[in-house]
Amino acid sequence: DTPHVFLVGFTWDLPGNESWTGAKKILLDGWNVSGLLRYESGRPLQIDMANDMSGFLFNSEKRPDRVGSVDAVVAGGDFDPNTDRYFNEDAWANPGALTFGNAPRRDGTARGFGVFNEDINISKAFTLSERARMRFEFRVGNMFNRTTFCGPNTRWGGSSFGQVFSQCVTPRSMQLGVRLDY
């Protein structure tokens, strides 16, 4: 259940001109721009708690009760994983000993972080001879160096509930490449 996903892959061979010759052809012909843009809202998370019914009726997990009028996520635009918690612990309650909670398996009000990522590739192809071509490439992953955090701890009732411990995307990376086809 990811309500908003925008994923675009593109490639564009920049138009050249057959009349170009010499330095003009070398500099302006054979350029390509391609990329992948991915934007999506957070996915619903599963909130669970310590299970005092382990093994009872094939039960492998126990969920707390969801308190309906309380916002589950309290993280805002200035979220700092070193000091802030992602969840409002008061949005759930203990259902009691040996009792199943009413929280859904995947809670649409408790979503993880969204994904915003742009990867770009710029290349230039040269014709060396009738059978040989050379291609220079410049690739940039995570072009705007956005930070995407991994999901928070979803074990309700624990001391680290709602804390985020890592990021799930690599920082901006750039690489140059040369390819020779013959």
PDB file of C-alpha atoms in Angstrom:
ATOM      1  CA  ASP A   1       0.000   0.000   0.000  1.00  0.00           C
ATOM      2  CA  THR A   2       2.090   2.851  -1.326  1.00  0.00           C
ATOM      3  CA  PRO A   3      -0.444   5.484  -2.399  1.00  0.00           C
ATOM      4  CA  HIS A   4       1.906   7.755  -4.299  1.00  0.00           C
ATOM      5  CA  VAL A   5       4.596   6.434  -6.627  1.00  0.00           C
ATOM      6  CA  PHE A   6       6.148   8.434  -9.432  1.00  0.00           C
ATOM      7  CA  LEU A   7       8.860   6.551 -11.293  1.00  0.00           C
ATOM      8  CA  VAL A   8      10.312   7.832 -14.555  1.00  0.00           C
ATOM      9  CA  GLY A   9      13.100   6.356 -16.599  1.00  0.00           C
ATOM     10  CA  PHE A  10      14.222   8.349 -19.595  1.00  0.00           C
ATOM     11  CA  THR A  11      16.851   8.576 -22.277  1.00  0.00           C
ATOM     12  CA  TRP A  12      17.364  11.377 -24.744  1.00  0.00           C
ATOM     13  CA  ASP A  13      19.789  11.362 -27.642  1.00  0.00           C
ATOM     14  CA  LEU A  14      20.429  15.037 -28.261  1.00  0.00           C
ATOM     15  CA  PRO A  15      19.773  15.839 -31.891  1.00  0.00           C
ATOM     16  CA  GLY A  16      22.737  16.321 -34.153  1.00  0.00           C
ATOM     17  CA  ASN A  17      23.046  17.628 -37.665  1.00  0.00           C
ATOM     18  CA  GLU A  18      24.276  15.683 -40.690  1.00  0.00           C
ATOM     19  CA  SER A  19      25.965  18.800 -42.083  1.00  0.00           C
ATOM     20  CA  TRP A  20      28.300  19.136 -39.085  1.00  0.00           C
ATOM     21  CA  THR A  21      31.917  18.317 -39.815  1.00  0.00           C
ATOM     22  CA  GLY A  22      35.271  18.645 -38.128  1.00  0.00           C
ATOM     23  CA  ALA A  23      35.451  20.139 -34.629  1.00  0.00           C
ATOM     24  CA  LYS A  24      31.759  21.031 -34.609  1.00  0.00           C
ATOM     25  CA  LYS A  25      30.794  17.382 -35.160  1.00  0.00           C
ATOM     26  CA  ILE A  26      33.292  16.173 -32.537  1.00  0.00           C
ATOM     27  CA  LEU A  27      32.023  18.620 -29.892  1.00  0.00           C
ATOM     28  CA  LEU A  28      28.265  18.656 -30.526  1.00  0.00           C
ATOM     29  CA  ASP A  29      27.282  15.267 -31.962  1.00  0.00           C
ATOM     30  CA  GLY A  30      26.674  12.014 -30.038  1.00  0.00           C
ATOM     31  CA  TRP A  31      25.430  13.321 -26.653  1.00  0.00           C
ATOM     32  CA  ASN A  32      22.958  11.325 -24.561  1.00  0.00           C
ATOM     33  CA  VAL A  33      21.230  12.156 -21.274  1.00  0.00           C
ATOM     34  CA  SER A  34      19.409   9.420 -19.370  1.00  0.00           C
ATOM     35  CA  GLY A  35      18.169   9.002 -15.871  1.00  0.00           C
ATOM     36  CA  LEU A  36      15.884   7.467 -13.324  1.00  0.00           C
ATOM     37  CA  LEU A  37      13.664   9.587 -11.069  1.00  0.00           C
ATOM     38  CA  ARG A  38      11.872   7.907  -8.155  1.00  0.00           C
ATOM     39  CA  TYR A  39       9.482   9.589  -5.751  1.00  0.00           C
ATOM     40  CA  GLU A  40       7.187   7.620  -3.457  1.00  0.00           C
ATOM     41  CA  SER A  41       5.348   8.077  -0.193  1.00  0.00           C
ATOM     42  CA  GLY A  42       6.190   5.958   2.800  1.00  0.00           C
ATOM     43  CA  ARG A  43       5.039   2.382   3.091  1.00  0.00           C
ATOM     44  CA  PRO A  44       2.831   1.284   6.000  1.00  0.00           C
ATOM     45  CA  LEU A  45       4.693  -0.236   8.915  1.00  0.00           C
ATOM     46  CA  GLN A  46       3.826  -3.100  11.225  1.00  0.00           C
ATOM     47  CA  ILE A  47       3.715  -2.117  14.885  1.00  0.00           C
ATOM     48  CA  ASP A  48       4.101  -5.057  17.253  1.00  0.00           C
ATOM     49  CA  MET A  49       4.992  -5.625  20.890  1.00  0.00           C
ATOM     50  CA  ALA A  50       6.453  -8.202  23.224  1.00  0.00           C
ATOM     51  CA  ASN A  51       4.466 -11.404  22.764  1.00  0.00           C
ATOM     52  CA  ASP A  52       3.194 -13.050  25.935  1.00  0.00           C
ATOM     53  CA  MET A  53       1.167 -15.536  23.843  1.00  0.00           C
ATOM     54  CA  SER A  54       4.082 -16.992  21.902  1.00  0.00           C
ATOM     55  CA  GLY A  55       3.155 -20.370  20.507  1.00  0.00           C
ATOM     56  CA  PHE A  56      -0.519 -20.011  21.488  1.00  0.00           C
ATOM     57  CA  LEU A  57      -2.758 -20.719  18.472  1.00  0.00           C
ATOM     58  CA  PHE A  58       0.267 -20.477  16.155  1.00  0.00           C
ATOM     59  CA  ASN A  59       0.668 -16.857  17.179  1.00  0.00           C
ATOM     60  CA  SER A  60       4.079 -15.460  16.229  1.00  0.00           C
ATOM     61  CA  GLU A  61       3.368 -11.813  17.021  1.00  0.00           C
ATOM     62  CA  LYS A  62       1.244  -9.604  19.209  1.00  0.00           C
ATOM     63  CA  ARG A  63       0.022  -6.157  18.222  1.00  0.00           C
ATOM     64  CA  PRO A  64      -0.985  -3.357  20.592  1.00  0.00           C
ATOM     65  CA  ASP A  65      -4.346  -1.550  20.563  1.00  0.00           C
ATOM     66  CA  ARG A  66      -4.474   1.464  18.251  1.00  0.00           C
ATOM     67  CA  VAL A  67      -5.719   4.660  19.916  1.00  0.00           C
ATOM     68  CA  GLY A  68      -7.752   6.153  17.079  1.00  0.00           C
ATOM     69  CA  SER A  69      -7.651   9.901  17.781  1.00  0.00           C
ATOM     70  CA  VAL A  70      -3.899  10.210  18.353  1.00  0.00           C
ATOM     71  CA  ASP A  71      -1.492  10.880  15.468  1.00  0.00           C
ATOM     72  CA  ALA A  72       0.931   7.986  15.040  1.00  0.00           C
ATOM     73  CA  VAL A  73       3.775   9.875  13.384  1.00  0.00           C
ATOM     74  CA  VAL A  74       5.214  12.948  15.102  1.00  0.00           C
ATOM     75  CA  ALA A  75       8.316  13.421  12.954  1.00  0.00           C
ATOM     76  CA  GLY A  76       8.257  16.680  11.049  1.00  0.00           C
ATOM     77  CA  GLY A  77      10.359  18.314   8.371  1.00  0.00           C
ATOM     78  CA  ASP A  78      13.174  19.019  10.818  1.00  0.00           C
ATOM     79  CA  PHE A  79      13.406  15.398  12.006  1.00  0.00           C
ATOM     80  CA  ASP A  80      16.751  14.570  13.624  1.00  0.00           C
ATOM     81  CA  PRO A  81      17.243  10.814  14.166  1.00  0.00           C
ATOM     82  CA  ASN A  82      19.823  11.498  16.879  1.00  0.00           C
ATOM     83  CA  THR A  83      17.351  13.269  19.161  1.00  0.00           C
ATOM     84  CA  ASP A  84      13.790  12.735  17.882  1.00  0.00           C
ATOM     85  CA  ARG A  85      11.439   9.786  17.836  1.00  0.00           C
ATOM     86  CA  TYR A  86       9.470   9.087  14.694  1.00  0.00           C
ATOM     87  CA  PHE A  87       6.342   7.719  16.431  1.00  0.00           C
ATOM     88  CA  ASN A  88       4.075   9.024  19.160  1.00  0.00           C
ATOM     89  CA  GLU A  89       4.062   6.177  21.665  1.00  0.00           C
ATOM     90  CA  ASP A  90       0.650   7.304  22.963  1.00  0.00           C
ATOM     91  CA  ALA A  91      -0.957   6.306  19.643  1.00  0.00           C
ATOM     92  CA  TRP A  92      -0.944   2.683  20.866  1.00  0.00           C
ATOM     93  CA  ALA A  93      -1.919   1.040  24.137  1.00  0.00           C
ATOM     94  CA  ASN A  94      -1.273  -2.302  25.779  1.00  0.00           C
ATOM     95  CA  PRO A  95      -4.276  -4.613  25.208  1.00  0.00           C
ATOM     96  CA  GLY A  96      -3.510  -6.509  28.397  1.00  0.00           C
ATOM     97  CA  ALA A  97      -2.041  -9.897  29.216  1.00  0.00           C
ATOM     98  CA  LEU A  98      -2.968 -12.770  26.918  1.00  0.00           C
ATOM     99  CA  THR A  99      -5.104 -10.456  24.738  1.00  0.00           C
ATOM    100  CA  PHE A 100      -4.807  -9.702  21.024  1.00  0.00           C
ATOM    101  CA  GLY A 101      -4.531  -6.017  20.151  1.00  0.00           C
ATOM    102  CA  ASN A 102      -6.603  -4.286  17.469  1.00  0.00           C
ATOM    103  CA  ALA A 103      -3.772  -2.572  15.560  1.00  0.00           C
ATOM    104  CA  PRO A 104      -3.781  -3.610  11.891  1.00  0.00           C
ATOM    105  CA  ARG A 105      -0.978  -5.758  10.505  1.00  0.00           C
ATOM    106  CA  ARG A 106       0.167  -2.825   8.332  1.00  0.00           C
ATOM    107  CA  ASP A 107      -0.947   0.522   9.762  1.00  0.00           C
ATOM    108  CA  GLY A 108      -1.689   3.125   7.078  1.00  0.00           C
ATOM    109  CA  THR A 109      -1.367   5.887   9.675  1.00  0.00           C
ATOM    110  CA  ALA A 110       2.133   4.720  10.622  1.00  0.00           C
ATOM    111  CA  ARG A 111       4.131   5.017   7.419  1.00  0.00           C
ATOM    112  CA  GLY A 112       7.859   4.964   6.935  1.00  0.00           C
ATOM    113  CA  PHE A 113       9.903   7.609   5.199  1.00  0.00           C
ATOM    114  CA  GLY A 114       9.243   8.538   1.598  1.00  0.00           C
ATOM    115  CA  VAL A 115      11.805   8.007  -1.145  1.00  0.00           C
ATOM    116  CA  PHE A 116      13.110  10.856  -3.284  1.00  0.00           C
ATOM    117  CA  ASN A 117      15.959   9.906  -5.597  1.00  0.00           C
ATOM    118  CA  GLU A 118      17.451  11.050  -8.892  1.00  0.00           C
ATOM    119  CA  ASP A 119      20.125   9.188 -10.877  1.00  0.00           C
ATOM    120  CA  ILE A 120      21.534  10.789 -14.042  1.00  0.00           C
ATOM    121  CA  ASN A 121      23.863   9.562 -16.780  1.00  0.00           C
ATOM    122  CA  ILE A 122      25.475  11.863 -19.376  1.00  0.00           C
ATOM    123  CA  SER A 123      27.449  10.292 -22.192  1.00  0.00           C
ATOM    124  CA  LYS A 124      29.232  11.270 -25.390  1.00  0.00           C
ATOM    125  CA  ALA A 125      29.878   8.832 -28.245  1.00  0.00           C
ATOM    126  CA  PHE A 126      32.630   9.186 -30.844  1.00  0.00           C
ATOM    127  CA  THR A 127      32.983   7.278 -34.085  1.00  0.00           C
ATOM    128  CA  LEU A 128      36.663   6.350 -34.445  1.00  0.00           C
ATOM    129  CA  SER A 129      36.388   4.304 -37.617  1.00  0.00           C
ATOM    130  CA  GLU A 130      33.799   2.351 -39.548  1.00  0.00           C
ATOM    131  CA  ARG A 131      33.892  -0.438 -36.941  1.00  0.00           C
ATOM    132  CA  ALA A 132      35.165   1.308 -33.807  1.00  0.00           C
ATOM    133  CA  ARG A 133      33.290   3.593 -31.429  1.00  0.00           C
ATOM    134  CA  MET A 134      34.264   5.130 -28.109  1.00  0.00           C
ATOM    135  CA  ARG A 135      31.868   6.300 -25.419  1.00  0.00           C
ATOM    136  CA  PHE A 136      32.622   8.497 -22.397  1.00  0.00           C
ATOM    137  CA  GLU A 137      30.132   8.356 -19.536  1.00  0.00           C
ATOM    138  CA  PHE A 138      29.551  10.418 -16.414  1.00  0.00           C
ATOM    139  CA  ARG A 139      27.133   8.863 -13.912  1.00  0.00           C
ATOM    140  CA  VAL A 140      25.717  10.490 -10.807  1.00  0.00           C
ATOM    141  CA  GLY A 141      23.751   8.436  -8.282  1.00  0.00           C
ATOM    142  CA  ASN A 142      21.603  10.301  -5.739  1.00  0.00           C
ATOM    143  CA  MET A 143      22.300  13.522  -7.630  1.00  0.00           C
ATOM    144  CA  PHE A 144      20.912  15.907  -4.997  1.00  0.00           C
ATOM    145  CA  ASN A 145      22.500  13.931  -2.119  1.00  0.00           C
ATOM    146  CA  ARG A 146      19.177  13.361  -0.360  1.00  0.00           C
ATOM    147  CA  THR A 147      19.088  11.448   2.897  1.00  0.00           C
ATOM    148  CA  THR A 148      16.522   8.664   3.193  1.00  0.00           C
ATOM    149  CA  PHE A 149      16.305   7.082   6.620  1.00  0.00           C
ATOM    150  CA  CYS A 150      15.527   3.425   7.179  1.00  0.00           C
ATOM    151  CA  GLY A 151      12.331   2.565   8.979  1.00  0.00           C
ATOM    152  CA  PRO A 152      12.096   3.300  12.683  1.00  0.00           C
ATOM    153  CA  ASN A 153      12.026   0.646  15.392  1.00  0.00           C
ATOM    154  CA  THR A 154       8.441  -0.679  15.376  1.00  0.00           C
ATOM    155  CA  ARG A 155       8.541  -2.723  18.611  1.00  0.00           C
ATOM    156  CA  TRP A 156       6.037  -0.803  20.757  1.00  0.00           C
ATOM    157  CA  GLY A 157       6.765  -0.644  24.481  1.00  0.00           C
ATOM    158  CA  GLY A 158      10.524  -0.914  24.101  1.00  0.00           C
ATOM    159  CA  SER A 159      12.915   1.877  25.061  1.00  0.00           C
ATOM    160  CA  SER A 160      13.945   2.402  21.443  1.00  0.00           C
ATOM    161  CA  PHE A 161      10.427   2.470  19.942  1.00  0.00           C
ATOM    162  CA  GLY A 162      10.255   5.038  17.150  1.00  0.00           C
ATOM    163  CA  GLN A 163      13.992   5.608  16.981  1.00  0.00           C
ATOM    164  CA  VAL A 164      15.811   5.586  13.644  1.00  0.00           C
ATOM    165  CA  PHE A 165      19.281   4.058  13.609  1.00  0.00           C
ATOM    166  CA  SER A 166      20.473   4.209  10.017  1.00  0.00           C
ATOM    167  CA  GLN A 167      19.942   5.603   6.566  1.00  0.00           C
ATOM    168  CA  CYS A 168      18.882   3.460   3.612  1.00  0.00           C
ATOM    169  CA  VAL A 169      20.478   5.285   0.728  1.00  0.00           C
ATOM    170  CA  THR A 170      24.082   5.864  -0.189  1.00  0.00           C
ATOM    171  CA  PRO A 171      25.400   9.410  -0.453  1.00  0.00           C
ATOM    172  CA  ARG A 172      25.934  10.981  -3.857  1.00  0.00           C
ATOM    173  CA  SER A 173      28.279   8.924  -5.979  1.00  0.00           C
ATOM    174  CA  MET A 174      29.939   9.869  -9.235  1.00  0.00           C
ATOM    175  CA  GLN A 175      31.869   7.802 -11.698  1.00  0.00           C
ATOM    176  CA  LEU A 176      33.519   8.279 -15.036  1.00  0.00           C
ATOM    177  CA  GLY A 177      33.784   5.546 -17.613  1.00  0.00           C
ATOM    178  CA  VAL A 178      35.191   4.882 -21.068  1.00  0.00           C
ATOM    179  CA  ARG A 179      33.859   2.165 -23.339  1.00  0.00           C
ATOM    180  CA  LEU A 180      35.423   1.037 -26.593  1.00  0.00           C
ATOM    181  CA  ASP A 181      33.333  -0.974 -29.067  1.00  0.00           C
ATOM    182  CA  TYR A 182      35.181  -2.511 -32.018  1.00  0.00           C
TER     183      TYR A 182
END
